[in-house]
PDB file of C-alpha atoms in Angstrom:
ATOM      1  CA  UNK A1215     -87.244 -47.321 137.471  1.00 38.00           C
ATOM      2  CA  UNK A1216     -86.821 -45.020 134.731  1.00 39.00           C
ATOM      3  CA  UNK A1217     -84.963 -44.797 131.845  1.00 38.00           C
ATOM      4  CA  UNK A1218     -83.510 -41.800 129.788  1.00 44.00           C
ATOM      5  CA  UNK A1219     -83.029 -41.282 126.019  1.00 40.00           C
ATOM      6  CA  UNK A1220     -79.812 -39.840 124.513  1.00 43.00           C
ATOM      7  CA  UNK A1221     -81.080 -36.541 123.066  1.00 44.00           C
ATOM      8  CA  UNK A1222     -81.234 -36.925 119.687  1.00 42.00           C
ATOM      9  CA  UNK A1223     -79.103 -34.502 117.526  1.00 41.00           C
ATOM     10  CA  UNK A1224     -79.891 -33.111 113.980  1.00 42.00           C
ATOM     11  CA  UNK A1225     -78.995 -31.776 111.344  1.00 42.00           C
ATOM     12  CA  UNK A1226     -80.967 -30.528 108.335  1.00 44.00           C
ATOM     13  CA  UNK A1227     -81.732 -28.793 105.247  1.00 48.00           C
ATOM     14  CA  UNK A1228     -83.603 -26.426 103.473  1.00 47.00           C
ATOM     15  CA  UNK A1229     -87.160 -27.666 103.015  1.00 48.00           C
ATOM     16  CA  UNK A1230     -90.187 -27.027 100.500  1.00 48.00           C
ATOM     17  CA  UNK A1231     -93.504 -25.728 101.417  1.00 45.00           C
ATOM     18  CA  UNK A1232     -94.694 -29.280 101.938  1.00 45.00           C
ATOM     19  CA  UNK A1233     -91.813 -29.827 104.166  1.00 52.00           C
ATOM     20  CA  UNK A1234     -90.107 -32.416 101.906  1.00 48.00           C
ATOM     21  CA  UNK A1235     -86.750 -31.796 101.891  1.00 52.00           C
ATOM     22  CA  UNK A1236     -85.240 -30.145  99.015  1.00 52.00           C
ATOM     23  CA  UNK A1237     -81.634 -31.479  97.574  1.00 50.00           C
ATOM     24  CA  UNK A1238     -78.882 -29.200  97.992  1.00 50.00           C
ATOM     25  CA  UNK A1239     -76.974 -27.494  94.860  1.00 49.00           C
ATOM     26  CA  UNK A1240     -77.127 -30.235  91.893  1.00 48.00           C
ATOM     27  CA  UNK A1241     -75.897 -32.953  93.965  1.00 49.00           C
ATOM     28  CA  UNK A1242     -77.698 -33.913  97.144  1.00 61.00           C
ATOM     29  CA  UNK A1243     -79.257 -33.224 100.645  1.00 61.00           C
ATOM     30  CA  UNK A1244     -78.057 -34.973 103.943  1.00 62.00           C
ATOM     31  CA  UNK A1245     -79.627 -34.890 107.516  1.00 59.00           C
ATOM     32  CA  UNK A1246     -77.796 -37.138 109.982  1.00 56.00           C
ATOM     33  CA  UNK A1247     -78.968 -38.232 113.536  1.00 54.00           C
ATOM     34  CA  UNK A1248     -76.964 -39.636 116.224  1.00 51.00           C
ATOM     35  CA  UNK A1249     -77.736 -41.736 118.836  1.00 44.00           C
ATOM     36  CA  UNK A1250     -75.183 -41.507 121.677  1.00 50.00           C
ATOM     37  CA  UNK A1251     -72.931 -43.767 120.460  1.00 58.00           C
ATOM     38  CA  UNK A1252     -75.211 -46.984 118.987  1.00 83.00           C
ATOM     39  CA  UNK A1253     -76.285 -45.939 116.697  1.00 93.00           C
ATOM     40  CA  UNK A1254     -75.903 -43.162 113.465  1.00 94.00           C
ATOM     41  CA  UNK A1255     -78.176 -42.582 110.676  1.00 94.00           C
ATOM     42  CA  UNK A1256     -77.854 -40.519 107.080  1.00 93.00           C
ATOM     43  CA  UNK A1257     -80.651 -39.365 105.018  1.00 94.00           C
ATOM     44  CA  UNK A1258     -78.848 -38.786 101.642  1.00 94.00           C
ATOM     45  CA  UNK A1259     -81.091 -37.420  98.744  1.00 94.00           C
ATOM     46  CA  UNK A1260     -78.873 -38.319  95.179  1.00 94.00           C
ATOM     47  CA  UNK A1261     -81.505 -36.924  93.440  1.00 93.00           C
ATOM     48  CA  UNK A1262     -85.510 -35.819  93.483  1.00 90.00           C
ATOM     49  CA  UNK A1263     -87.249 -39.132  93.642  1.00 93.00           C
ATOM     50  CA  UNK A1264     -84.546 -41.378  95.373  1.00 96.00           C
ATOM     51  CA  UNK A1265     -82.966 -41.496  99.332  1.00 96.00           C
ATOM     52  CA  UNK A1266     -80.236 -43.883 100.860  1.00 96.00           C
ATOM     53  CA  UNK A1267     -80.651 -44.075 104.456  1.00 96.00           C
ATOM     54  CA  UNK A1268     -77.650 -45.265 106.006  1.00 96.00           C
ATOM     55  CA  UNK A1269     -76.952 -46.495 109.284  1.00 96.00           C
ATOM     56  CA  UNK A1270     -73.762 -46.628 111.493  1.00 96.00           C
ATOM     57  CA  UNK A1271     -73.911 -48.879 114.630  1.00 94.00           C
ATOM     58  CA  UNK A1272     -76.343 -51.554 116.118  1.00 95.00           C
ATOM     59  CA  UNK A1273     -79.684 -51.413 115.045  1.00 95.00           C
ATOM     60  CA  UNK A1274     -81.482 -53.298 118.025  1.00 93.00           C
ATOM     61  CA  UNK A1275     -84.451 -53.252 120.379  1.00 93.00           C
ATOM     62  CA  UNK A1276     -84.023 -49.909 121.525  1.00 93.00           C
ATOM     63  CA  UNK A1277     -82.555 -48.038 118.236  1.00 94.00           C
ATOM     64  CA  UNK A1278     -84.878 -50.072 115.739  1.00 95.00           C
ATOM     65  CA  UNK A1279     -87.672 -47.170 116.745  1.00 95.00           C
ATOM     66  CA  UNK A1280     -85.418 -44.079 115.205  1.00 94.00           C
ATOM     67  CA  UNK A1281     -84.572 -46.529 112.162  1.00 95.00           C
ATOM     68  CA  UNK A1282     -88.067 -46.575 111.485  1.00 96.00           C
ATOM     69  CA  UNK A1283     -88.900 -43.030 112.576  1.00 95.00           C
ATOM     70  CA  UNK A1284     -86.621 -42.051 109.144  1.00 93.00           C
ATOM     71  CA  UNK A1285     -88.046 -44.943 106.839  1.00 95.00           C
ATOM     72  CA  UNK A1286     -91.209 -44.687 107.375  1.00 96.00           C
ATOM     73  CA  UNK A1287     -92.041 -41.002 106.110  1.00 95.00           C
ATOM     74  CA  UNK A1288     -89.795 -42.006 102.885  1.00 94.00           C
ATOM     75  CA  UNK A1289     -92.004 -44.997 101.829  1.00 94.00           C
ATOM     76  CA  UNK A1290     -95.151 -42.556 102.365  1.00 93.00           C
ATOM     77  CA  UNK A1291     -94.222 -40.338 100.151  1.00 89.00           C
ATOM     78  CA  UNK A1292     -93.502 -39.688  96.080  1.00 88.00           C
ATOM     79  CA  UNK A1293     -90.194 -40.932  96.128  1.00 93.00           C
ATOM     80  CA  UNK A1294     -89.268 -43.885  93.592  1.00 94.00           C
ATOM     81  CA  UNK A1295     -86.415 -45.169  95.076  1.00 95.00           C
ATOM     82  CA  UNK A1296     -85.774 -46.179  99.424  1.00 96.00           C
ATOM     83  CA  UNK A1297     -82.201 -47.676  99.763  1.00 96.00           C
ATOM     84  CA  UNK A1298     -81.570 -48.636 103.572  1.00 96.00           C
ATOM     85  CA  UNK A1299     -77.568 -49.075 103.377  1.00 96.00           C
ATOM     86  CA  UNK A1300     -76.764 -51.035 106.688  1.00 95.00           C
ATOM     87  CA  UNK A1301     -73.272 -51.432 105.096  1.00 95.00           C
ATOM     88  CA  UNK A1302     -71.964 -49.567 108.777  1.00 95.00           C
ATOM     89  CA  UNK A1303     -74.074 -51.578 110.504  1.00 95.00           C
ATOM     90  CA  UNK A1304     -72.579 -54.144 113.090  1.00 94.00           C
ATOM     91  CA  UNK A1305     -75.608 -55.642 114.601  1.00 94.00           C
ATOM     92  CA  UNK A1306     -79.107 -56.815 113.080  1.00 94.00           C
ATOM     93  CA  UNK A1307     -81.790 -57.789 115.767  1.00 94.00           C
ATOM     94  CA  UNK A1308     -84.688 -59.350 115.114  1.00 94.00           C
ATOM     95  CA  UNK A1309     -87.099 -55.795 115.453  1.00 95.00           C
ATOM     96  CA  UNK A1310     -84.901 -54.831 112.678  1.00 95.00           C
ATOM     97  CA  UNK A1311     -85.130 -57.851 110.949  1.00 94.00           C
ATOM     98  CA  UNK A1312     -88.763 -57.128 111.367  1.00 95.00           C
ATOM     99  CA  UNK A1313     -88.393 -53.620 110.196  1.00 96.00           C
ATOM    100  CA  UNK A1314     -86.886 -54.095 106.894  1.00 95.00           C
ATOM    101  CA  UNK A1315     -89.294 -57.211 106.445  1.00 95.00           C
ATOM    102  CA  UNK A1316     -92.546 -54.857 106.661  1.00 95.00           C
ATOM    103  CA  UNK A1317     -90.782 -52.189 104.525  1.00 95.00           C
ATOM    104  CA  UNK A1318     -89.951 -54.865 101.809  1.00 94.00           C
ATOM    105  CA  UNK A1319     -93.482 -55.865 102.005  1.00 94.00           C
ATOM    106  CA  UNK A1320     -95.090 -52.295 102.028  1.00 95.00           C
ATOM    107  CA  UNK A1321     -93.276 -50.822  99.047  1.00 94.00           C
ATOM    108  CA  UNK A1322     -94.468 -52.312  96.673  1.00 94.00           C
ATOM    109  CA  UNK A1323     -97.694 -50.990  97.710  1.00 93.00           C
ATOM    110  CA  UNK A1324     -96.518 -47.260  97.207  1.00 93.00           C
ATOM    111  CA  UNK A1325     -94.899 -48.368  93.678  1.00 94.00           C
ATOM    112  CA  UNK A1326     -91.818 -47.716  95.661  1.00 94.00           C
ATOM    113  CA  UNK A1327     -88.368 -49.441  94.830  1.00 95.00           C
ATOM    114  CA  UNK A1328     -86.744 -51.065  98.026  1.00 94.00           C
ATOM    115  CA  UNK A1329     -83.239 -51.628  98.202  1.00 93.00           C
ATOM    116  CA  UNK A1330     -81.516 -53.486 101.028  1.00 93.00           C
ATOM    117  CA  UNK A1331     -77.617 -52.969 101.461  1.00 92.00           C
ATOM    118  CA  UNK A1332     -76.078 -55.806 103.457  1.00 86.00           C
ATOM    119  CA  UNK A1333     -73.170 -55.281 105.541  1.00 87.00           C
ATOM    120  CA  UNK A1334     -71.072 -57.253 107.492  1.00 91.00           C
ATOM    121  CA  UNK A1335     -71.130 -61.437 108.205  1.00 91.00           C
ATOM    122  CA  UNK A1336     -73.566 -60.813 111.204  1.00 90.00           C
ATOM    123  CA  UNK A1337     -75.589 -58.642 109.327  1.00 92.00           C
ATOM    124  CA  UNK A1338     -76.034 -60.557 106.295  1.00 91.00           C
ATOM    125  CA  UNK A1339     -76.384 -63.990 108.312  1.00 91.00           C
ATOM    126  CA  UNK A1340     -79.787 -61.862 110.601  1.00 90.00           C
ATOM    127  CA  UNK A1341     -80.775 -60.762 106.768  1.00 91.00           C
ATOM    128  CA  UNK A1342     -80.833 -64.544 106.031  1.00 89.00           C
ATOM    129  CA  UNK A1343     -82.341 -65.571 108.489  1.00 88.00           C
ATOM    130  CA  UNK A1344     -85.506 -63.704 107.708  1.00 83.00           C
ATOM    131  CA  UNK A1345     -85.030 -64.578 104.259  1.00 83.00           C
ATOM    132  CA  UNK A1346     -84.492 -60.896 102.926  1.00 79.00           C
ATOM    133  CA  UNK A1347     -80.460 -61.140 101.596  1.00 69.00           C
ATOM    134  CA  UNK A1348     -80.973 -60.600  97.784  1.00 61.00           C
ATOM    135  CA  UNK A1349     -84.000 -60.809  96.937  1.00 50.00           C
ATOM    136  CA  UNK A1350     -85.014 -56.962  95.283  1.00 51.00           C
ATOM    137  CA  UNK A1351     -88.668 -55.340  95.819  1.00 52.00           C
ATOM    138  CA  UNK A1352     -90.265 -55.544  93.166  1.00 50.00           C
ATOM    139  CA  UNK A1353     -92.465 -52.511  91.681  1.00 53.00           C
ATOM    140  CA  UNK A1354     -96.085 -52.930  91.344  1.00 49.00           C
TER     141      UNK A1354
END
């Protein structure tokens, strides 16, 4: 048996020579990547040391991987501020769960602020459930 990935589809900015990415004009950079139709994610940079990440769609067993694929690399590096906005998102599995659970965990490690945005009832009631709704990251 054998399974296919959507292609993924990008779009992106200018970059520095580290290959950060630099904000656009005085407001902000965007990338965005979609996922067929499951699944949509937004890099937004609203200024130097901060991104949003927001997500569009179900984040489950098989999208949980590209969710990660963006956080990751944001937690690593010199930013202060990771918000993952799952405002857009309409389903919260348990890798996800998961996901934002290490992320909380791991911040705090890279003095790194990390900001969950719930979403809808299902979302929020998953976030519960792995005791994450609104409780902040702290900084170390």
């Amino acid at each position: 048996m054998t399974t296919r990935m959507p292609p993924v589809q990008a779009r992106t900015g200018s970059r520095n020579h580290t290959g950060t990415p630099e904000p656009r004009g005085p407001a902000r950079h965007r990338e965005t990547l979609e996922l067929a139709s499951a699944l949509r994610l937004h890099l937004t940079y609203p200024s130097r040391g901060a991104v949003v990440v927001t997500a569009v769609g179900d984040i489950d067993t098989a999208t949980t991987p590209r969710v990660a694929a963006l956080l990751w690399p944001r937690l690593l590096t010199k930013l202060s501020s990771v918000v993952l906005d799952l405002s857009g998102v309409t389903f919260l599995g348990v890798e996800g769960v998961a996901l934002i659970s290490a992320a909380r965990a791991y911040a705090p490690h890279r003095d790194v602020e990390f900001t969950v945005v719930g979403g809808p009832a299902a979302v929020e009631r998953a976030l519960r459930a792995g005791e994450l709704a609104g409780v902040p990251t702290p900084r170390s």
